[in-house]
Amino acid sequence: MHLVLVDGSGFIFRAFHALPQLTRKSDKLPVGSVIGFCNMIWKLSEDLSGDDAPTHMAVIFDYSSKTFRDEIYAEYKQHRPPAPEELVPQFPLTRAATRAYGLPSIEMEGYEADDIIATYTALAKDVGGKVTIVSSDKDLMQLVEPDGSVRLLDTIPRPGQPPLRWIGSDEVFAKFGVGPEKVIEVQALCGDAVDNVPGVPGIGVKTAAELINTFGDIETLLSRTAEIKQPKRREALETNAELARISKRLVTLNRETPVELPLEDLVRQPVEPAKLFPFLKAMEFFAISKRLGTLLDADPEAWPADPELAAKPAEPVGFDNNARAEARAARQSAEGRADSAPVLHAKLEHEKIKAIPLDHSKYEIIRDAAQLQRWIDAAYAEGIVATDTETTGLDNQTADLVGISFSTAPGNGAYLPLGHTEGHGDLLGGGMAEGQMDLRAALEQIKPLFADRSILKIFHNVKYDLGILARYGIEVRSFDDNLLLSYSLDGPQFNTMGELSDHWLGLAGMSIKELLGSGKTQKTFAQVPIADAAKYAAEDADLTFRLWKVLKPRLVAENMTTLYETIERPLAPVLARMEGRGITVDRQILSRLSGDFAQRAAALEAEAYELAGSNFNLGSPKQLGEILFDRMGLPGGTKTKTGAWSTGADVLEDLATQGIPLARTIVDWRQLTKLMGTYTDALPSYINPRTGRVHTTYSQHSVLTGRLSSNDPNLQNIPVRTEDGRKIRTAFVAPAGKTLISADYSQIELRVLAHIADIQALKDAFEEGLDIHAMTASEMFGVPVEGMPSEVRRRAKAINFGIIYGISAFGLANQLGIERSEAGEYIKTYFARFPGIQDYMAEQRRKVKADGYVETIFGRKVNFPNANSSHPAERSFVERASINAPIQGSAADIIRRAMIRMEPALKAAGSDAQMLLQVHDELIFEVDEGKEDAVMPVIVKTMENASEPAVRLTVPIKVDAHAARDWDGAH
DNA sequence: GCAAGGACGTA
DNA sequence: GTACGTCCTTGCA
């Protein structure tokens, strides 16, 4: 017998990377890799003819459930790169293809393809058969037999080499320096960075082979380390004996997996047109169909498309009918099993890193080009370097570069000082400090390293460094960001490097505050003596490297790779560019408004003193409360949790309607002074003298749900609701010759709710383009939309928002100024009219209590550590927040994806429009005057399609766009 | 000089 | 009822 075992997952990835991303015509399903897979399978059966023809054959896959995250997880166990999202839907299709070609498709939960291959190989050998494993995976080389009965076949085309390359005992020896039977011993010693095998640090393939050839195996070697002459090598082996043993466990394939199909069932079957053509037709592979029709002498037209696979409207992917639910159940039932390889790897890395002591004496100060070159060379040798820029401030649009630090391995570090001044610490500063490289020369030398795609640069908060480096003409390709890794894994619980290293490494690290001082005497980093600066900066790079070694493996172990690699990491440079562009703010407009507001506020102030009968600080809620409720003795006063009188706008509004004119005066005064203090007076101070524009800073890692936040200044809360407030928006303008475009998602959160909770009535309403609040009102109160009183619609709108916020009768009553019982009735009616909402809410409550987190449709986890708090109020709060988080968060994910794709989309359309701002469901652009009409459709389409193809929403997404000279006009 | 609380701007 | 950031006052160091 001759058994041929095909490494199916290897074929898929090979097809994906080698071929264009074709899609199925009728529904744009990605199928390029399926086409490649089919062709490879067919070609293989043509190649293996005559003496090499198989009597038995099967295609083996890594196990995968139906969700893309589980797919990635399974592929990761095989140590392959993360699955790109276009590839995900193609995994199940390649299984179907295998069956269509008459081959058994084999995969097993809990086992890698390699284990199954090892098992069938052993079974075939037992009966004296010959085995060919179609794969180029070196992990399978341990199965090769010196007598030629088991060989690998590498079919991947390589230039200058024959199309088919057999790998027997000699080829294995060439690669590992030992025969197949010792391959696992060598692999256990030298490890493999890509394969998650730790190995023994400092031992490569050559050394490993030498040791195994001398001692025979790992155990003998470990028992006789005293005979090893090189002290470093001996020490490495002695301290890492356990790592070597664990590594051997990781690399050894399991030859006794409980396979379900007996060998007899793998007997080669002829291709059946009745199986093949319905598949090809459903896939719409008409060219292949025609070719095989000729070869098999069959008429492809005689069979209908397989209805299971043919194009059709996508299934809803809501919370309860999502395959993810099945995957979750599978994961839960698997609890208690031994750690998977990625989890084990992450734990091992963490332990190893924690054991490395912090030693400042190992750090270097880089003084000249030769020394800098040694660090650059080290970065090239490792393929990876942690780095950090030191600057004179926290705002990367104004701060100057002072130095750059590097670390190429945990424990080492170097600081390159470039802009330190003679440290008098006074305002005059002094000249440049001695012993620093010329800034320009050093940057020219470093530039290629940062631009090199093959060298991974690790940062903490890369967006800051990208902004600084861009201003110095340095481009960064290939990077990781610990802050974003931490955010992807744990949410916004850690902000600074100090917090991360304290938590994960148990290391405090030097404090920047001690270095710079505080208050009046605070220095900039440029004024810190180089020797002190170097300790701090090099340690920063060192800790950055260490943290990366802890955090990065967790991505795979915890299935957060897709979120990080397809959303968080690519977004950072997009935000850096938006921050760098800034937006023009017209000083004159703000100044005029400020004068107007100040006059009116002064008049109101005088009026308030008159009405109150005394002068007091209008800005003091404390004094106001005492006047209103103690001195004037007005009814309706409530106390805040600290016992102070409550004087919020709603309280004052109440008093005003009860005929207290002072209350109205205060409300109006507060509005005007708020507008002055926060906007008309504050914004001009943010105009950057270098660019003449206002540059906000976005925080990508601060919001629980996945939204961005904006600060210094916050451009996400520029007023819009009142007439006076909107005037501030007229100061945000396009420069001469340009126009602003605002594009905003219409009702995105309600649409997301309709999708994830699968509310048919809501979906239908969106499909028909109805006024959603009026439709809700009409459903609930039985009032026709035509001629509906505005109050009825207002109530329905409040309820819709209430649902998104995790409604409570208390909150709704507050919002609408009605009785709690009445609000409760509204909610009951809503639930009755829109069945599904309650199920959604119940599911989120259940999940957050059981798991401690809920998820967005893109797999972002939102953690609630207090879900089972003993405080009822806190528990209720978590319940509402856990209902809101998937809605707000999924909408946030969608716009993040839109932003990532926007620049390439604009470029592809030949537009030079620039994305400036994001306000949660709105994007602001600047575009050449006259180009608005051309670019708006591109923007709208990119935003509307942003969830695809990862998530096919079951509601339409709508985006409105407007162009005008200023933000008020465009909105 | 700093932190907490209240108030209020946005989605 | 969700999610933020900023300004101002107050109270303490």
Tab-separated table of C-alpha atoms in Angstrom, chain A residues 568-897:
chain	number	residue	atom	x	y	z
A	568	GLU	CA	-5.624	48.338	16.929
A	569	ARG	CA	-2.156	48.232	15.423
A	570	PRO	CA	-3.088	49.560	11.966
A	571	LEU	CA	-5.177	52.358	13.489
A	572	ALA	CA	-2.282	53.918	15.414
A	573	PRO	CA	-0.461	55.410	12.397
A	574	VAL	CA	-3.774	56.633	10.972
A	575	LEU	CA	-4.443	58.541	14.196
A	576	ALA	CA	-0.874	59.818	14.290
A	577	ARG	CA	-1.385	61.374	10.858
A	578	MET	CA	-4.748	62.897	11.839
A	579	GLU	CA	-3.150	64.454	14.904
A	580	GLY	CA	-0.308	65.765	12.799
A	581	ARG	CA	-2.657	67.434	10.311
A	582	GLY	CA	-4.735	69.313	12.886
A	583	ILE	CA	-7.576	71.610	11.875
A	584	THR	CA	-7.728	75.344	11.248
A	585	VAL	CA	-9.521	77.358	13.923
A	586	ASP	CA	-10.353	80.993	13.222
A	587	ARG	CA	-9.085	83.120	16.110
A	588	GLN	CA	-11.126	86.179	15.100
A	589	ILE	CA	-14.413	84.316	15.195
A	590	LEU	CA	-13.687	82.951	18.645
A	591	SER	CA	-12.554	86.317	19.891
A	592	ARG	CA	-15.746	88.027	18.690
A	593	LEU	CA	-17.859	85.301	20.264
A	594	SER	CA	-15.951	85.546	23.496
A	595	GLY	CA	-16.626	89.291	23.694
A	596	ASP	CA	-20.317	88.756	23.008
A	597	PHE	CA	-20.623	85.941	25.556
A	598	ALA	CA	-18.700	87.917	28.190
A	599	GLN	CA	-21.004	90.903	27.877
A	600	ARG	CA	-24.100	88.801	28.159
A	601	ALA	CA	-22.671	86.831	31.072
A	602	ALA	CA	-21.850	90.054	32.903
A	603	ALA	CA	-25.423	91.258	32.454
A	604	LEU	CA	-26.735	87.935	33.769
A	605	GLU	CA	-24.351	88.117	36.696
A	606	ALA	CA	-25.694	91.545	37.725
A	607	GLU	CA	-29.235	90.254	37.292
A	608	ALA	CA	-28.476	87.250	39.492
A	609	TYR	CA	-27.090	89.416	42.311
A	610	GLU	CA	-30.201	91.560	42.062
A	611	LEU	CA	-32.529	88.550	42.225
A	612	ALA	CA	-30.574	86.882	45.000
A	613	GLY	CA	-30.332	90.081	46.974
A	614	SER	CA	-26.575	89.679	47.490
A	615	ASN	CA	-23.305	89.187	45.671
A	616	PHE	CA	-21.904	85.676	45.639
A	617	ASN	CA	-19.699	83.502	43.477
A	618	LEU	CA	-22.006	82.347	40.701
A	619	GLY	CA	-19.567	79.623	39.826
A	620	SER	CA	-19.848	78.031	43.231
A	621	PRO	CA	-22.528	75.359	43.454
A	622	LYS	CA	-21.996	75.386	47.201
A	623	GLN	CA	-22.840	79.062	47.630
A	624	LEU	CA	-25.728	78.829	45.170
A	625	GLY	CA	-27.253	75.863	46.965
A	626	GLU	CA	-27.097	77.680	50.287
A	627	ILE	CA	-28.827	80.728	48.833
A	628	LEU	CA	-31.564	78.781	47.073
A	629	PHE	CA	-32.401	76.177	49.662
A	630	ASP	CA	-31.155	77.493	53.022
A	631	ARG	CA	-31.657	81.230	52.763
A	632	MET	CA	-34.599	81.392	50.326
A	633	GLY	CA	-36.015	78.117	51.618
A	634	LEU	CA	-37.152	76.892	48.209
A	635	PRO	CA	-38.784	73.442	47.999
A	636	GLY	CA	-37.542	70.550	45.880
A	637	GLY	CA	-33.963	70.612	47.106
A	638	THR	CA	-32.089	67.316	46.979
A	639	LYS	CA	-28.650	66.540	48.343
A	640	THR	CA	-25.736	64.974	46.501
A	641	LYS	CA	-23.961	61.960	47.916
A	642	THR	CA	-21.549	64.219	49.818
A	643	GLY	CA	-24.399	66.092	51.468
A	644	ALA	CA	-24.164	69.245	49.375
A	645	TRP	CA	-27.254	70.797	47.809
A	646	SER	CA	-27.795	69.613	44.295
A	647	THR	CA	-27.848	72.514	41.797
A	648	GLY	CA	-27.619	70.734	38.463
A	649	ALA	CA	-29.327	72.060	35.353
A	650	ASP	CA	-32.347	69.766	35.797
A	651	VAL	CA	-32.950	71.061	39.337
A	652	LEU	CA	-32.656	74.693	38.241
A	653	GLU	CA	-34.873	74.017	35.238
A	654	ASP	CA	-37.544	72.716	37.619
A	655	LEU	CA	-37.278	75.798	39.819
A	656	ALA	CA	-37.493	78.056	36.781
A	657	THR	CA	-40.799	76.523	35.697
A	658	GLN	CA	-42.035	77.035	39.239
A	659	GLY	CA	-41.488	80.763	38.770
A	660	ILE	CA	-38.042	81.314	40.258
A	661	PRO	CA	-36.363	83.698	37.770
A	662	LEU	CA	-32.981	83.388	39.506
A	663	ALA	CA	-32.804	79.744	38.475
A	664	ARG	CA	-33.190	80.606	34.783
A	665	THR	CA	-30.586	83.353	35.097
A	666	ILE	CA	-28.070	80.906	36.584
A	667	VAL	CA	-28.743	78.322	33.891
A	668	ASP	CA	-28.135	80.888	31.168
A	669	TRP	CA	-25.041	82.268	32.912
A	670	ARG	CA	-23.588	78.797	33.312
A	671	GLN	CA	-24.087	78.070	29.634
A	672	LEU	CA	-22.298	81.226	28.524
A	673	THR	CA	-19.399	80.901	30.962
A	674	LYS	CA	-19.010	77.252	30.033
A	675	LEU	CA	-18.747	78.194	26.376
A	676	MET	CA	-16.143	80.845	27.185
A	677	GLY	CA	-14.062	78.880	29.645
A	678	THR	CA	-13.924	75.662	27.671
A	679	TYR	CA	-14.121	76.884	24.095
A	680	THR	CA	-13.897	80.517	22.995
A	681	ASP	CA	-11.135	81.413	25.459
A	682	ALA	CA	-9.344	78.071	25.708
A	683	LEU	CA	-9.193	76.954	22.075
A	684	PRO	CA	-6.979	79.774	20.716
A	685	SER	CA	-4.260	78.793	23.186
A	686	TYR	CA	-4.127	75.409	21.460
A	687	ILE	CA	-3.247	76.887	18.058
A	688	ASN	CA	0.199	75.510	17.274
A	689	PRO	CA	2.569	78.324	16.240
A	690	ARG	CA	4.448	76.012	13.885
A	691	THR	CA	1.391	74.879	11.901
A	692	GLY	CA	-1.185	77.527	12.755
A	693	ARG	CA	-3.633	74.740	13.473
A	694	VAL	CA	-5.173	72.952	16.446
A	695	HIS	CA	-3.903	69.404	17.003
A	696	THR	CA	-5.871	67.211	19.377
A	697	THR	CA	-4.420	64.042	20.860
A	698	TYR	CA	-6.522	60.916	20.553
A	699	SER	CA	-6.383	58.216	23.131
A	700	GLN	CA	-6.745	54.830	21.514
A	701	HIS	CA	-6.464	52.908	24.756
A	702	SER	CA	-8.638	54.701	27.316
A	703	VAL	CA	-12.213	53.756	26.609
A	704	LEU	CA	-13.786	50.601	27.976
A	705	THR	CA	-15.960	50.011	24.940
A	706	GLY	CA	-13.399	50.647	22.198
A	707	ARG	CA	-14.273	54.225	21.401
A	708	LEU	CA	-11.551	56.824	21.001
A	709	SER	CA	-11.270	59.764	23.311
A	710	SER	CA	-9.837	63.162	22.479
A	711	ASN	CA	-7.911	65.553	24.689
A	712	ASP	CA	-5.765	68.682	24.801
A	713	PRO	CA	-8.062	69.949	23.468
A	714	ASN	CA	-11.074	67.652	23.421
A	715	LEU	CA	-12.463	68.092	19.901
A	716	GLN	CA	-15.143	65.466	20.488
A	717	ASN	CA	-17.301	67.750	22.607
A	718	ILE	CA	-17.477	70.915	20.546
A	719	PRO	CA	-21.004	72.301	21.186
A	720	VAL	CA	-23.812	71.654	18.717
A	721	ARG	CA	-27.077	71.457	20.645
A	722	THR	CA	-27.715	75.129	21.354
A	723	GLU	CA	-27.655	78.092	19.016
A	724	ASP	CA	-24.858	79.871	20.885
A	725	GLY	CA	-22.906	76.634	21.105
A	726	ARG	CA	-23.125	76.027	17.356
A	727	LYS	CA	-21.517	79.417	16.727
A	728	ILE	CA	-18.302	77.907	18.077
A	729	ARG	CA	-18.398	75.370	15.263
A	730	THR	CA	-18.284	78.158	12.716
A	731	ALA	CA	-14.735	78.860	13.916
A	732	PHE	CA	-13.581	75.422	12.694
A	733	VAL	CA	-12.880	76.199	9.053
A	734	ALA	CA	-11.157	74.939	5.951
A	735	PRO	CA	-8.175	77.034	4.826
A	736	ALA	CA	-8.380	78.997	1.560
A	737	GLY	CA	-9.062	76.791	-1.442
A	738	LYS	CA	-10.334	73.914	0.703
A	739	THR	CA	-13.668	72.675	1.997
A	740	LEU	CA	-14.646	70.619	5.035
A	741	ILE	CA	-16.665	67.450	4.667
A	742	SER	CA	-18.493	65.862	7.564
A	743	ALA	CA	-19.714	62.281	7.146
A	744	ASP	CA	-21.701	60.680	9.922
A	745	TYR	CA	-23.279	57.303	10.518
A	746	SER	CA	-27.055	57.550	10.805
A	747	GLN	CA	-28.401	55.807	13.923
A	748	ILE	CA	-25.494	53.397	13.958
A	749	GLU	CA	-26.053	52.176	17.492
A	750	LEU	CA	-29.716	51.335	16.921
A	751	ARG	CA	-28.761	49.548	13.710
A	752	VAL	CA	-26.090	47.580	15.553
A	753	LEU	CA	-28.658	46.710	18.223
A	754	ALA	CA	-31.109	45.517	15.567
A	755	HIS	CA	-28.337	43.307	14.193
A	756	ILE	CA	-26.887	41.758	17.326
A	757	ALA	CA	-30.209	41.307	19.095
A	758	ASP	CA	-31.782	40.209	15.800
A	759	ILE	CA	-34.865	42.454	16.042
A	760	GLN	CA	-36.778	41.861	12.829
A	761	ALA	CA	-39.149	44.846	13.198
A	762	LEU	CA	-36.222	47.224	13.649
A	763	LYS	CA	-34.342	45.679	10.758
A	764	ASP	CA	-37.365	46.005	8.500
A	765	ALA	CA	-37.768	49.653	9.479
A	766	PHE	CA	-34.143	50.398	8.622
A	767	GLU	CA	-34.448	48.426	5.405
A	768	GLU	CA	-37.404	50.618	4.415
A	769	GLY	CA	-35.628	53.802	5.454
A	770	LEU	CA	-38.309	54.806	7.972
A	771	ASP	CA	-38.000	57.472	10.672
A	772	ILE	CA	-37.015	55.010	13.359
A	773	HIS	CA	-38.251	56.961	16.372
A	774	ALA	CA	-41.614	57.661	14.714
A	775	MET	CA	-41.893	53.999	13.787
A	776	THR	CA	-41.146	53.012	17.383
A	777	ALA	CA	-43.788	55.455	18.638
A	778	SER	CA	-46.329	54.168	16.193
A	779	GLU	CA	-45.635	50.538	17.178
A	780	MET	CA	-45.802	51.335	20.891
A	781	PHE	CA	-48.615	53.812	21.167
A	782	GLY	CA	-50.640	52.940	18.091
A	783	VAL	CA	-50.365	56.481	16.753
A	784	PRO	CA	-50.011	56.815	12.968
A	785	VAL	CA	-46.704	58.321	11.835
A	786	GLU	CA	-48.611	60.784	9.693
A	787	GLY	CA	-49.384	63.829	11.842
A	788	MET	CA	-47.756	62.358	14.974
A	789	PRO	CA	-47.477	64.867	17.849
A	790	SER	CA	-43.827	65.709	18.485
A	791	GLU	CA	-44.179	64.760	22.160
A	792	VAL	CA	-45.097	61.188	21.221
A	793	ARG	CA	-42.061	60.868	18.996
A	794	ARG	CA	-39.861	62.451	21.662
A	795	ARG	CA	-40.903	59.790	24.151
A	796	ALA	CA	-40.206	56.975	21.740
A	797	LYS	CA	-36.798	58.469	20.993
A	798	ALA	CA	-35.989	58.582	24.689
A	799	ILE	CA	-36.978	54.935	24.981
A	800	ASN	CA	-34.808	53.940	22.033
A	801	PHE	CA	-31.838	55.642	23.616
A	802	GLY	CA	-32.782	54.164	26.943
A	803	ILE	CA	-32.628	50.669	25.469
A	804	ILE	CA	-29.116	51.319	24.202
A	805	TYR	CA	-28.109	52.505	27.663
A	806	GLY	CA	-29.492	49.429	29.449
A	807	ILE	CA	-32.827	50.964	30.341
A	808	SER	CA	-34.289	51.226	33.841
A	809	ALA	CA	-37.704	52.560	34.797
A	810	PHE	CA	-35.966	54.951	37.174
A	811	GLY	CA	-33.765	56.440	34.477
A	812	LEU	CA	-36.471	56.675	31.859
A	813	ALA	CA	-38.839	58.353	34.324
A	814	ASN	CA	-36.122	60.864	35.124
A	815	GLN	CA	-35.415	61.553	31.496
A	816	LEU	CA	-39.041	62.059	30.518
A	817	GLY	CA	-40.226	63.643	33.755
A	818	ILE	CA	-42.921	61.009	34.248
A	819	GLU	CA	-43.809	58.601	37.049
A	820	ARG	CA	-41.673	55.534	37.504
A	821	SER	CA	-44.715	53.301	37.129
A	822	GLU	CA	-45.555	54.903	33.803
A	823	ALA	CA	-41.981	54.489	32.598
A	824	GLY	CA	-42.187	50.852	33.664
A	825	GLU	CA	-45.307	50.414	31.516
A	826	TYR	CA	-43.502	51.905	28.508
A	827	ILE	CA	-40.659	49.464	28.898
A	828	LYS	CA	-43.070	46.536	29.168
A	829	THR	CA	-44.802	47.650	25.987
A	830	TYR	CA	-41.484	48.023	24.196
A	831	PHE	CA	-40.395	44.523	25.144
A	832	ALA	CA	-43.740	43.145	23.985
A	833	ARG	CA	-43.557	44.940	20.660
A	834	PHE	CA	-39.912	44.053	20.013
A	835	PRO	CA	-39.400	40.560	21.273
A	836	GLY	CA	-35.724	39.737	21.199
A	837	ILE	CA	-34.601	42.831	23.066
A	838	GLN	CA	-35.257	41.179	26.382
A	839	ASP	CA	-33.442	38.033	25.291
A	840	TYR	CA	-30.455	40.104	24.247
A	841	MET	CA	-30.384	41.910	27.570
A	842	ALA	CA	-30.772	38.716	29.562
A	843	GLU	CA	-27.938	37.112	27.620
A	844	GLN	CA	-25.547	39.997	28.294
A	845	ARG	CA	-26.426	39.941	32.000
A	846	ARG	CA	-25.877	36.198	32.136
A	847	LYS	CA	-22.609	36.398	30.242
A	848	VAL	CA	-21.095	39.217	32.252
A	849	LYS	CA	-21.842	37.385	35.495
A	850	ALA	CA	-20.484	34.089	34.193
A	851	ASP	CA	-17.437	35.336	32.275
A	852	GLY	CA	-16.740	38.800	33.680
A	853	TYR	CA	-16.867	40.339	30.223
A	854	VAL	CA	-19.055	40.876	27.160
A	855	GLU	CA	-17.950	41.105	23.530
A	856	THR	CA	-18.413	43.246	20.448
A	857	ILE	CA	-19.141	41.710	17.040
A	858	PHE	CA	-15.424	41.912	16.242
A	859	GLY	CA	-14.405	40.019	19.351
A	860	ARG	CA	-13.315	42.945	21.488
A	861	LYS	CA	-13.737	42.016	25.128
A	862	VAL	CA	-15.162	44.573	27.544
A	863	ASN	CA	-14.302	43.587	31.117
A	864	PHE	CA	-16.469	44.121	34.163
A	865	PRO	CA	-14.607	42.846	37.209
A	866	ASN	CA	-17.470	43.978	39.482
A	867	ALA	CA	-20.149	41.922	37.758
A	868	ASN	CA	-20.768	39.901	40.917
A	869	SER	CA	-20.330	42.743	43.381
A	870	SER	CA	-22.118	42.505	46.706
A	871	HIS	CA	-23.464	46.022	46.209
A	872	PRO	CA	-26.805	45.864	44.401
A	873	ALA	CA	-26.347	49.337	42.888
A	874	GLU	CA	-22.970	48.390	41.514
A	875	ARG	CA	-24.371	45.159	40.110
A	876	SER	CA	-27.194	47.012	38.383
A	877	PHE	CA	-24.705	49.430	36.960
A	878	VAL	CA	-22.635	46.593	35.506
A	879	GLU	CA	-25.774	45.053	34.036
A	880	ARG	CA	-26.656	48.260	32.206
A	881	ALA	CA	-23.092	48.833	31.082
A	882	SER	CA	-22.794	45.255	29.819
A	883	ILE	CA	-25.927	45.778	27.744
A	884	ASN	CA	-24.544	49.004	26.319
A	885	ALA	CA	-20.958	47.901	25.742
A	886	PRO	CA	-21.497	45.487	22.810
A	887	ILE	CA	-23.623	48.126	21.069
A	888	GLN	CA	-21.388	51.128	21.625
A	889	GLY	CA	-18.293	48.979	21.157
A	890	SER	CA	-19.378	47.319	17.908
A	891	ALA	CA	-20.189	50.745	16.452
A	892	ALA	CA	-16.758	51.904	17.612
A	893	ASP	CA	-15.105	48.911	15.934
A	894	ILE	CA	-16.901	49.676	12.686
A	895	ILE	CA	-15.700	53.275	12.508
A	896	ARG	CA	-12.178	52.194	13.486
A	897	ARG	CA	-12.192	49.845	10.510
